[in-house]
XYZ file of C-alpha atoms in Angstrom:
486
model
C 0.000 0.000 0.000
C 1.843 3.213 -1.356
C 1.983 5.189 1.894
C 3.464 9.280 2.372
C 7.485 8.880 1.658
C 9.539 11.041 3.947
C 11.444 13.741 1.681
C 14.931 13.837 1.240
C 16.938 14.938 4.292
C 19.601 17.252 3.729
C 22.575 17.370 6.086
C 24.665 20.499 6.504
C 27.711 20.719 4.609
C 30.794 22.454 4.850
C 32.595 23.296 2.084
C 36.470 24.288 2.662
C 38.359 25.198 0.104
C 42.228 24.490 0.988
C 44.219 26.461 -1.474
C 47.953 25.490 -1.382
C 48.981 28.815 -1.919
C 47.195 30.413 1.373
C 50.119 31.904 3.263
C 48.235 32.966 6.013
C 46.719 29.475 6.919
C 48.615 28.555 10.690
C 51.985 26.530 9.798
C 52.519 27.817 6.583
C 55.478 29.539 4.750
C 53.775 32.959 4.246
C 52.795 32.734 8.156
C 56.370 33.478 9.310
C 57.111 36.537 7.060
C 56.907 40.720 8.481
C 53.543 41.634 7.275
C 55.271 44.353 4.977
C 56.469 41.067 2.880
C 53.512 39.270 2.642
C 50.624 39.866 -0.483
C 47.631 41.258 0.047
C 44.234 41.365 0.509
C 43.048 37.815 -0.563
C 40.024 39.388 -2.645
C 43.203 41.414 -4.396
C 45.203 38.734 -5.916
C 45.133 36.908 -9.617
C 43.287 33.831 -8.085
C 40.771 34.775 -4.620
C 40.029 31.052 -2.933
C 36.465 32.353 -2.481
C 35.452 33.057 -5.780
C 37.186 29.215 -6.831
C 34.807 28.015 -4.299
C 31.309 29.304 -3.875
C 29.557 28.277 -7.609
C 30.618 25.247 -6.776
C 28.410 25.311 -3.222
C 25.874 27.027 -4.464
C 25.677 24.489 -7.688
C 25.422 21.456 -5.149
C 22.828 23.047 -2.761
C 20.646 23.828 -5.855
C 21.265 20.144 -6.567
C 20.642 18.840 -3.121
C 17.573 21.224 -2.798
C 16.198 20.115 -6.458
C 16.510 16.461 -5.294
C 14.502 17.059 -2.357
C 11.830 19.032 -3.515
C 11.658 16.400 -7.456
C 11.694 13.811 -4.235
C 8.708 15.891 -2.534
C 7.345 16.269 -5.864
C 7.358 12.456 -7.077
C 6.165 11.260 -3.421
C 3.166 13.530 -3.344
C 1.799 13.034 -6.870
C 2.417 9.060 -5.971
C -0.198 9.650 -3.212
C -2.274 11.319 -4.947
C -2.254 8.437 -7.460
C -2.851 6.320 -5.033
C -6.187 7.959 -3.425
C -7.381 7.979 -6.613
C -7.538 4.445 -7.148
C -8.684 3.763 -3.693
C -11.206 6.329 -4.255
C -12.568 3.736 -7.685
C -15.081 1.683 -6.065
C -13.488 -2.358 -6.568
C -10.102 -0.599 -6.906
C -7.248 -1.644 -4.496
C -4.855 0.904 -3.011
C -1.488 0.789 -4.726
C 0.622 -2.472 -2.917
C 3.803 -1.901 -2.580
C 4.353 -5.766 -1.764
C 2.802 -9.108 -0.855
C -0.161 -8.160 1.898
C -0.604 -9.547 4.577
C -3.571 -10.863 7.132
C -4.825 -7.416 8.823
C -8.040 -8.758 10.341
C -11.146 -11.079 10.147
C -14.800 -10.594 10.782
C -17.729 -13.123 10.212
C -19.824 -12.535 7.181
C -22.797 -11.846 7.891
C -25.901 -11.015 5.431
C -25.006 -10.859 1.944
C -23.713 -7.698 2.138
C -19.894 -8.348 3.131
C -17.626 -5.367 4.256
C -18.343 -1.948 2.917
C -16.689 1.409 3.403
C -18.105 4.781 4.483
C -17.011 7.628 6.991
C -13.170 6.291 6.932
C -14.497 2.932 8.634
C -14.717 -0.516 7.071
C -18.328 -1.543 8.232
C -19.032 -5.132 8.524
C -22.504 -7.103 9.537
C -22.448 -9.823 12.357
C -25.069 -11.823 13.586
C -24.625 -12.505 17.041
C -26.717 -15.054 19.349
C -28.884 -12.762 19.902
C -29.057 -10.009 17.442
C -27.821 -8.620 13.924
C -25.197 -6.070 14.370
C -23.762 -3.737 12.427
C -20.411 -2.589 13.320
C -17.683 0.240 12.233
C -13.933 -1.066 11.887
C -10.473 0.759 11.703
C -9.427 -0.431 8.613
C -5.869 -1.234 9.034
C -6.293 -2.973 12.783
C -10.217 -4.136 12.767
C -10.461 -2.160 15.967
C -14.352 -1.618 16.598
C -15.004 1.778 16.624
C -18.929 1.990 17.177
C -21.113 -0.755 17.182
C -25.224 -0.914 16.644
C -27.696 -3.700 17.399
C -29.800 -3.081 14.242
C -32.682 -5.837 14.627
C -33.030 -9.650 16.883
C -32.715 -12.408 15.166
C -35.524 -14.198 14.063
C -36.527 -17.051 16.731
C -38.255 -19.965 17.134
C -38.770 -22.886 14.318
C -41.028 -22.728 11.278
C -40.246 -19.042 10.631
C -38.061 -17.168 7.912
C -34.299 -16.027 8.892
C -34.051 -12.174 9.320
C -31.084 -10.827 7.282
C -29.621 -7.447 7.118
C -28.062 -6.043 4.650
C -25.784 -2.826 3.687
C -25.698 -1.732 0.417
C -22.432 0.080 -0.534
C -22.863 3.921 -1.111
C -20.539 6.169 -2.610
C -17.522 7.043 -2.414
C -17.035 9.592 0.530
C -20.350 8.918 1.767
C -20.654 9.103 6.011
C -24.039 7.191 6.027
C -24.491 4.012 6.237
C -28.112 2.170 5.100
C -28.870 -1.516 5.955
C -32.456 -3.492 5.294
C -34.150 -6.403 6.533
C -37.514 -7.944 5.929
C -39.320 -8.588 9.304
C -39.661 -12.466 9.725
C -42.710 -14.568 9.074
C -43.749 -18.057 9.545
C -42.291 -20.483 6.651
C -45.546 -22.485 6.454
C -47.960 -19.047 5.513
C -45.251 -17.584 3.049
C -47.201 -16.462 0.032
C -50.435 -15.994 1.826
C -51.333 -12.917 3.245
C -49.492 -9.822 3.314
C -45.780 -9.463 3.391
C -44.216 -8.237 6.418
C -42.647 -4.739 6.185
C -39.049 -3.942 4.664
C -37.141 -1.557 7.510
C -34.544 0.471 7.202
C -31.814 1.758 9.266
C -29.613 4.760 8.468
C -26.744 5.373 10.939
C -23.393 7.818 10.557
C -20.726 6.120 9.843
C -17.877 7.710 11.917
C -19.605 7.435 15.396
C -22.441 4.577 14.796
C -24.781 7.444 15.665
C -28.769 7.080 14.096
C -29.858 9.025 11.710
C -33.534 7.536 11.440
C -35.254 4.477 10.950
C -38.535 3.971 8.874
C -40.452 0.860 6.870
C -42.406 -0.188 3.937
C -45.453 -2.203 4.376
C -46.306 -3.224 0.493
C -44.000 -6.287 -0.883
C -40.118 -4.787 -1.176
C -39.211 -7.185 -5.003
C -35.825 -4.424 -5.037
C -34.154 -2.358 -2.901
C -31.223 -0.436 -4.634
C -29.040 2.285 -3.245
C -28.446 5.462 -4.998
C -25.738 8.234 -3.092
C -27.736 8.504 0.072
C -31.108 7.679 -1.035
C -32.251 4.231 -1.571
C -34.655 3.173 -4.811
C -36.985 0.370 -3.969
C -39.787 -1.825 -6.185
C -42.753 -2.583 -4.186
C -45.567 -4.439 -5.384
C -49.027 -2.748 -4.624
C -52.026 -4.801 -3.425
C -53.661 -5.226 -6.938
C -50.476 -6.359 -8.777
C -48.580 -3.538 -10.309
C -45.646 -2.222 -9.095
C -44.317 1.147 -8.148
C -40.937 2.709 -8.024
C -39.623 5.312 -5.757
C -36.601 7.476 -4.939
C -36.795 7.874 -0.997
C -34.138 9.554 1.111
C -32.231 6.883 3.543
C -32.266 9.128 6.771
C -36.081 9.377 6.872
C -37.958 7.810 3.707
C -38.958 10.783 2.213
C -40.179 10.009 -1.230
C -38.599 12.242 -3.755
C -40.267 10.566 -6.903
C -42.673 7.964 -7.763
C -43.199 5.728 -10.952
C -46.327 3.237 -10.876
C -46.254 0.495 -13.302
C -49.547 0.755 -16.162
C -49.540 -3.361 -15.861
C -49.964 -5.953 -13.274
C -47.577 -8.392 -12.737
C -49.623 -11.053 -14.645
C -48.384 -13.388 -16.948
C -50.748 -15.554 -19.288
C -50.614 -18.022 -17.574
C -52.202 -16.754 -14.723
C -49.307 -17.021 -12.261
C -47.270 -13.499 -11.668
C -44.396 -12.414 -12.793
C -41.068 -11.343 -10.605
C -39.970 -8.466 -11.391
C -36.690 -7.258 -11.055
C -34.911 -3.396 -10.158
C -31.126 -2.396 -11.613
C -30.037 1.034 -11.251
C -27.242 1.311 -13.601
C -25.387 5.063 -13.725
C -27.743 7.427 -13.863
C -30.918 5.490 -14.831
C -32.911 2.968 -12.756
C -34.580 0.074 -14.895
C -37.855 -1.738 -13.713
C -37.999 -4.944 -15.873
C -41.603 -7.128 -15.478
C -44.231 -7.128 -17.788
C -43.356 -3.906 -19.131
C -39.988 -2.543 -18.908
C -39.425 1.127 -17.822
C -36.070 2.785 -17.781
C -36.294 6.049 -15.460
C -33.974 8.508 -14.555
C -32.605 8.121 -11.423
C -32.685 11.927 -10.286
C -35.961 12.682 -11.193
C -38.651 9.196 -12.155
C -38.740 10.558 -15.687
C -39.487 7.870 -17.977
C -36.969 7.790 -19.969
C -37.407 4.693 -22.277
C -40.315 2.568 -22.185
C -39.704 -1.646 -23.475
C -41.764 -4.005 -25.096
C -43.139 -7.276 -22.964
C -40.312 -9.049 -21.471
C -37.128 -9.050 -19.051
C -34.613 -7.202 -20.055
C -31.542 -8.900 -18.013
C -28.512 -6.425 -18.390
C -27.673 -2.635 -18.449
C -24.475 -1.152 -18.737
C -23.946 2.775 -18.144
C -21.895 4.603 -20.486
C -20.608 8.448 -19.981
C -22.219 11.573 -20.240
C -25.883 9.633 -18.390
C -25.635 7.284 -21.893
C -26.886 3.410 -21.415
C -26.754 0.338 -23.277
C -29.788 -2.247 -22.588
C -30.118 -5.607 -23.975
C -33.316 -7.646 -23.162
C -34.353 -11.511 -24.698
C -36.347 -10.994 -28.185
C -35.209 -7.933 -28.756
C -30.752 -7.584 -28.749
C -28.870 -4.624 -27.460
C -29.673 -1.027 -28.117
C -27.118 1.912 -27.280
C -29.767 5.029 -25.738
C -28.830 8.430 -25.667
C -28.959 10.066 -22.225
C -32.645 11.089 -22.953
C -33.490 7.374 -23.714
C -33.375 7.965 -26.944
C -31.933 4.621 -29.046
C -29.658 5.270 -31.205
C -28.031 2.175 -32.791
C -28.436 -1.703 -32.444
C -25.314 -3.010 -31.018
C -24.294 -6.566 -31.144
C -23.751 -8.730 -27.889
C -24.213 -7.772 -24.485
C -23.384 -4.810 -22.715
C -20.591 -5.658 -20.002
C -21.255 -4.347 -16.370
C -17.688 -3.878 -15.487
C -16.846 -4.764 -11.824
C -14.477 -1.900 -11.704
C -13.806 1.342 -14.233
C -11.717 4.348 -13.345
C -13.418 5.907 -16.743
C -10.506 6.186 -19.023
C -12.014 4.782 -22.112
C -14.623 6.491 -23.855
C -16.285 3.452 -25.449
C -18.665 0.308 -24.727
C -17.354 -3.194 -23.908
C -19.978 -5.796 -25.374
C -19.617 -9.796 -24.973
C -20.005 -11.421 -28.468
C -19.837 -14.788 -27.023
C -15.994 -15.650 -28.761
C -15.717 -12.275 -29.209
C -15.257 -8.786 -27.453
C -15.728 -5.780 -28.852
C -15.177 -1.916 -28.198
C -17.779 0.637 -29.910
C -17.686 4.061 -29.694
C -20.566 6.644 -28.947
C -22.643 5.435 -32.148
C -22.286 1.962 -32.120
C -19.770 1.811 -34.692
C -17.285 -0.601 -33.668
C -13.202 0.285 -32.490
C -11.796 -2.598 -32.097
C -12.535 -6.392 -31.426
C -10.834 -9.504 -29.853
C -10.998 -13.011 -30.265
C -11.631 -14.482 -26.830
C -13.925 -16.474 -24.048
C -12.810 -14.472 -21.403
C -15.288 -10.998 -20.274
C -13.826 -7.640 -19.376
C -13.772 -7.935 -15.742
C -12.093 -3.795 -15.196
C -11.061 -1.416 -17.206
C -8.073 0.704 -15.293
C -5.795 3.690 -17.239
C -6.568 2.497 -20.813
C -6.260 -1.022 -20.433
C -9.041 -3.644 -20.132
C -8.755 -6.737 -18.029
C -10.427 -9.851 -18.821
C -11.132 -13.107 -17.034
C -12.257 -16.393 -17.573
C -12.575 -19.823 -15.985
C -9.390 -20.598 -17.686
C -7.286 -17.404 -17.486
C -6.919 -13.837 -17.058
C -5.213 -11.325 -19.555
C -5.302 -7.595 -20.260
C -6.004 -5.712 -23.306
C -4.925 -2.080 -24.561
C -8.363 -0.638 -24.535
C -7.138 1.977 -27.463
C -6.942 -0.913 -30.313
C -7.727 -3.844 -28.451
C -3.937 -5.561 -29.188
C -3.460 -8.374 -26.274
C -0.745 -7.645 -23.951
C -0.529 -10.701 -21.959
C -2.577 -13.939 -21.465
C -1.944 -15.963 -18.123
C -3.653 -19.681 -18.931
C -4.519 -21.474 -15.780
C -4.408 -25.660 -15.195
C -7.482 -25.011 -13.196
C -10.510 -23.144 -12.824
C -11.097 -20.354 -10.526
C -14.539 -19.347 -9.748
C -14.241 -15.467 -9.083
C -12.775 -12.310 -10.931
C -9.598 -10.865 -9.796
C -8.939 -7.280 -8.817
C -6.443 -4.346 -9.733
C -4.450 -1.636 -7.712
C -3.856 0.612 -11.032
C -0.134 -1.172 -11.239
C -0.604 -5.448 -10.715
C -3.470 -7.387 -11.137
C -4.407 -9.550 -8.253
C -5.772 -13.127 -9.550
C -6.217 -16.563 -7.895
C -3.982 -19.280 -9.478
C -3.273 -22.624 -8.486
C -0.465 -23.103 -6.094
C 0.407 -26.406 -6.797
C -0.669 -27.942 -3.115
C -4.425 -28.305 -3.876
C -4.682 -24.606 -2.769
C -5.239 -21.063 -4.677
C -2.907 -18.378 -3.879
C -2.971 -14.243 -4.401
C -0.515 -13.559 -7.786
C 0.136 -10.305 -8.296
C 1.231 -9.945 -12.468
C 2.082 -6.125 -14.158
C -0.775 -4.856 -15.374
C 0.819 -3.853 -18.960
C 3.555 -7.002 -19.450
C 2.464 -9.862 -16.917
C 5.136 -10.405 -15.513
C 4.845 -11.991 -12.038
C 5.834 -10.055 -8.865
C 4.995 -11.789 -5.624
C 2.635 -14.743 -4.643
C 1.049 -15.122 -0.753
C -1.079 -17.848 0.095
C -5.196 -17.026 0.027
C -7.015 -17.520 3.004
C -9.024 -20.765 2.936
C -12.088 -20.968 1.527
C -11.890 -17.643 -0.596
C -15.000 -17.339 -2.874
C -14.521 -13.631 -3.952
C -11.821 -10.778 -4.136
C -13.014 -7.633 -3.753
C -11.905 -3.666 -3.544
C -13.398 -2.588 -0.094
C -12.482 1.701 -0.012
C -9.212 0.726 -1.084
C -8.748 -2.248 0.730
C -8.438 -5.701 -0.865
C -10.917 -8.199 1.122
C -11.191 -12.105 0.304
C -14.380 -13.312 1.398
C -15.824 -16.957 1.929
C -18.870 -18.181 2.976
C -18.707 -17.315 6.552
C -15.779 -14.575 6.816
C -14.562 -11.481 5.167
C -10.101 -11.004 5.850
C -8.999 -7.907 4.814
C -5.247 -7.937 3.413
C -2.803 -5.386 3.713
C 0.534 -4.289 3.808
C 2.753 -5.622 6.652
């Protein structure tokens, strides 16, 4: 992890300039002569010792002080580099070297670790309760913790779980759901319990309000401090709405014109993406709104549309079964069929200007009208794009692109699969590989030339790498470690 450097410390130096010729210096020949005999002033003769020596000091403290302050220089803008990729949400802060085990926490919910206020916030659920809790994130210290909701008791009834959705970068609040519990044998009859909400400050644990909603939550999405939920009304149609997290005050409100009925008689599920700056309400109709305002901003034919992928400048991509990819304008407005899929990228720090789209053997790079830039053969799917370059993974392999032309850099094969994407500090790319002993361990490669650096062992059980405020995180099934440097 690139940390401040100390500048370069200059130590005083004394510069003496020993001229042979100095006949007054104690012990020499000149010393022992009448005054009358010896020369005069030293600033008066063919060759004065201090003009011989002081461009010479003052050409090695300009030196000495250029060095420090290019030193100053270099160390600051690394920083700066470096808190802009930790600032990239599923970016790693720069490594300077193989990381090491910080600090554990059970995994609770589905939520894993997030960041906000400073903190690494983590979810535990206790014998007694569901508590959310506020870490340092270099020693796991708990700073504040909150007892958000009891656990669900008693057999025969559904398992509470909370959740908290990640929020933006720089973002102090923290917003976690749960659905209230219910017995298992009435599920689907009756109404559904309510969906609560909890919004807390993230540097002191501190809450900020609490409220509910009592129709059927289908999606709950976060959106900078506000939260955008689905929730089915009680004759079948659904409605969107913007609320704010502290207090659920609805800002907007978008109320499907269909039930969710299918023709066969049973209903449909729908489903809630907010991708960018547009939220997307896929069921029997699909709606694309804008997320700051509910504005319908494209309106679908019957069906799901599975995947959208945000694009500069409030642009989208949307692909949907039966009807292919479509590249919108920022008004909704579609401009081009595009072939494949849109990629959602895990991670983008926004330095290319185009759209990634999965062709199957193929991935390809079109620019702001469809028209395609570049393509490459491959199985593998753009997993991050990071200054210029696009990495791709596979079950097989990981390997980078330039994201200008689309040339491969490097291609690292792998003897055996490995289930989850790997992650990038800006410099390396962090992958799972094999390590020979029937375990997976952490390989940090160049990004541009993959060439191998270092190697560490991966905690056991890793399912997923992940970019956590700057902090890499391997979680499993039942804990999240967070890695670091030593």
């Amino acid at each position: 992890m690139t940390g401040p450097r100390p500048a370069a410390r200059m130590q005083p130096v004394v510069l003496i300039d020993a001229d042979a010729d100095d006949e007054d210096a104690p012990g020499s020949a000149g010393a022992s002569r009448p005054v009358s005999e010896r020369r005069g002033p030293r600033w008066s003769g063919a060759r004065p010792g201090w003009r011989g020596w002081w461009p010479a000091a003052v050409a090695v403290a300009l030196l000495v002080g250029g060095a420090a302050v290019a030193t100053h220089v270099a160390a600051r803008t690394s920083e700066a580099r470096a808190d802009a990729i930790a600032a990239v949400p599923g970016f790693v802060r720069p490594l300077d070297g193989p990381p090491v085990e910080l600090w554990r926490a059970p995994a609770g919910g589905r939520g894993g670790v997030v960041s906000a206020g400073g903190l690494l916030v983590t979810v535990v659920e206790t014998a007694e309760s569901w508590r959310v809790q506020g870490h340092e994130p270099r020693s796991g210290d708990v700073v504040w913790g909150v007892e958000a909701t009891a656990r669900s008791r008693g057999p025969g009834l559904d398992p509470v779980v909370v959740t908290c959705p990640p929020g933006p970068t720089g973002s102090d609040v923290v917003l976690c759901r749960w659905t209230a519990s219910r017995p298992v044998a009435g599920r689907g009859e009756g109404p559904m319990p309510p969906t609560e909400v909890l919004a807390l400050d993230a540097r002191d644990g501190t809450r900020l309000g609490a409220w509910d909603v009592t129709d059927a939550v289908v999606g709950l999405r976060r959106v900078e401090d506000d939260v955008v939920l689905a929730a089915v009304d009680a004759d079948g149609r659904v409605r969107v709405e913007r609320r704010a997290g502290t207090d659920g005050t609805v800002r907007w409100s978008h109320r499907a014109p269909e039930a969710l009925t299918l023709r066969s008689g049973s209903r449909a599920v729908p489903s809630l993406t907010v991708a960018g700056e547009v939220v997307v309400l896929a069921g029997p109709v699909v709606a694309v709104l804008a997320a700051d305002s509910g504005e319908v901003v494209s309106q679908g034919e019957r069906g799901r549309r599975l995947v959208v992928g945000p694009l500069s400048g409030g642009r989208f991509a949307t692909w949907a079964t039966g009807t292919g990819a479509f590249l919108h304008t920022a008004d909704g407005r579609p401009v081009a069929r595009v072939p494949g899929v849109p990629v959602r990228l895990a991670a983008d720090d926004g330095s290319l200007d185009v759209l990634l789209s999965d062709a199957g053997s193929r991935v390809l790079a079109l620019d702001r009208d469809g028209a395609p830039v570049w393509r490459l053969v491959t199985v593998q799917s753009p997993a991050a794009v990071v200054d210029g370059a696009v990495l791709l993974w596979g079950e097989e392999g990981v390997s980078v692109a330039d994201g200008a032309d689309g040339r491969l850099l490097w291609e690292q094969r792998l003897p055996e699969g490995v289930p989850f994407a790997p992650v990038t500090d800006g410099r390396l790319v962090l992958a799972a590989e094999p390590d020979g002993l029937g375990g997976r361990a952490l390989v940090a490669r160049g990004l541009r030339d993959g060439v191998r650096v270092w190697s560490v062992p991966l905690p056991e059980a890793t399912a997923r790498l992940e970019g956590v405020g700057g902090a890499l995180v391997a979680r499993s099934d039942r804990e999240s470690v967070v890695l670091g440097p030593p």
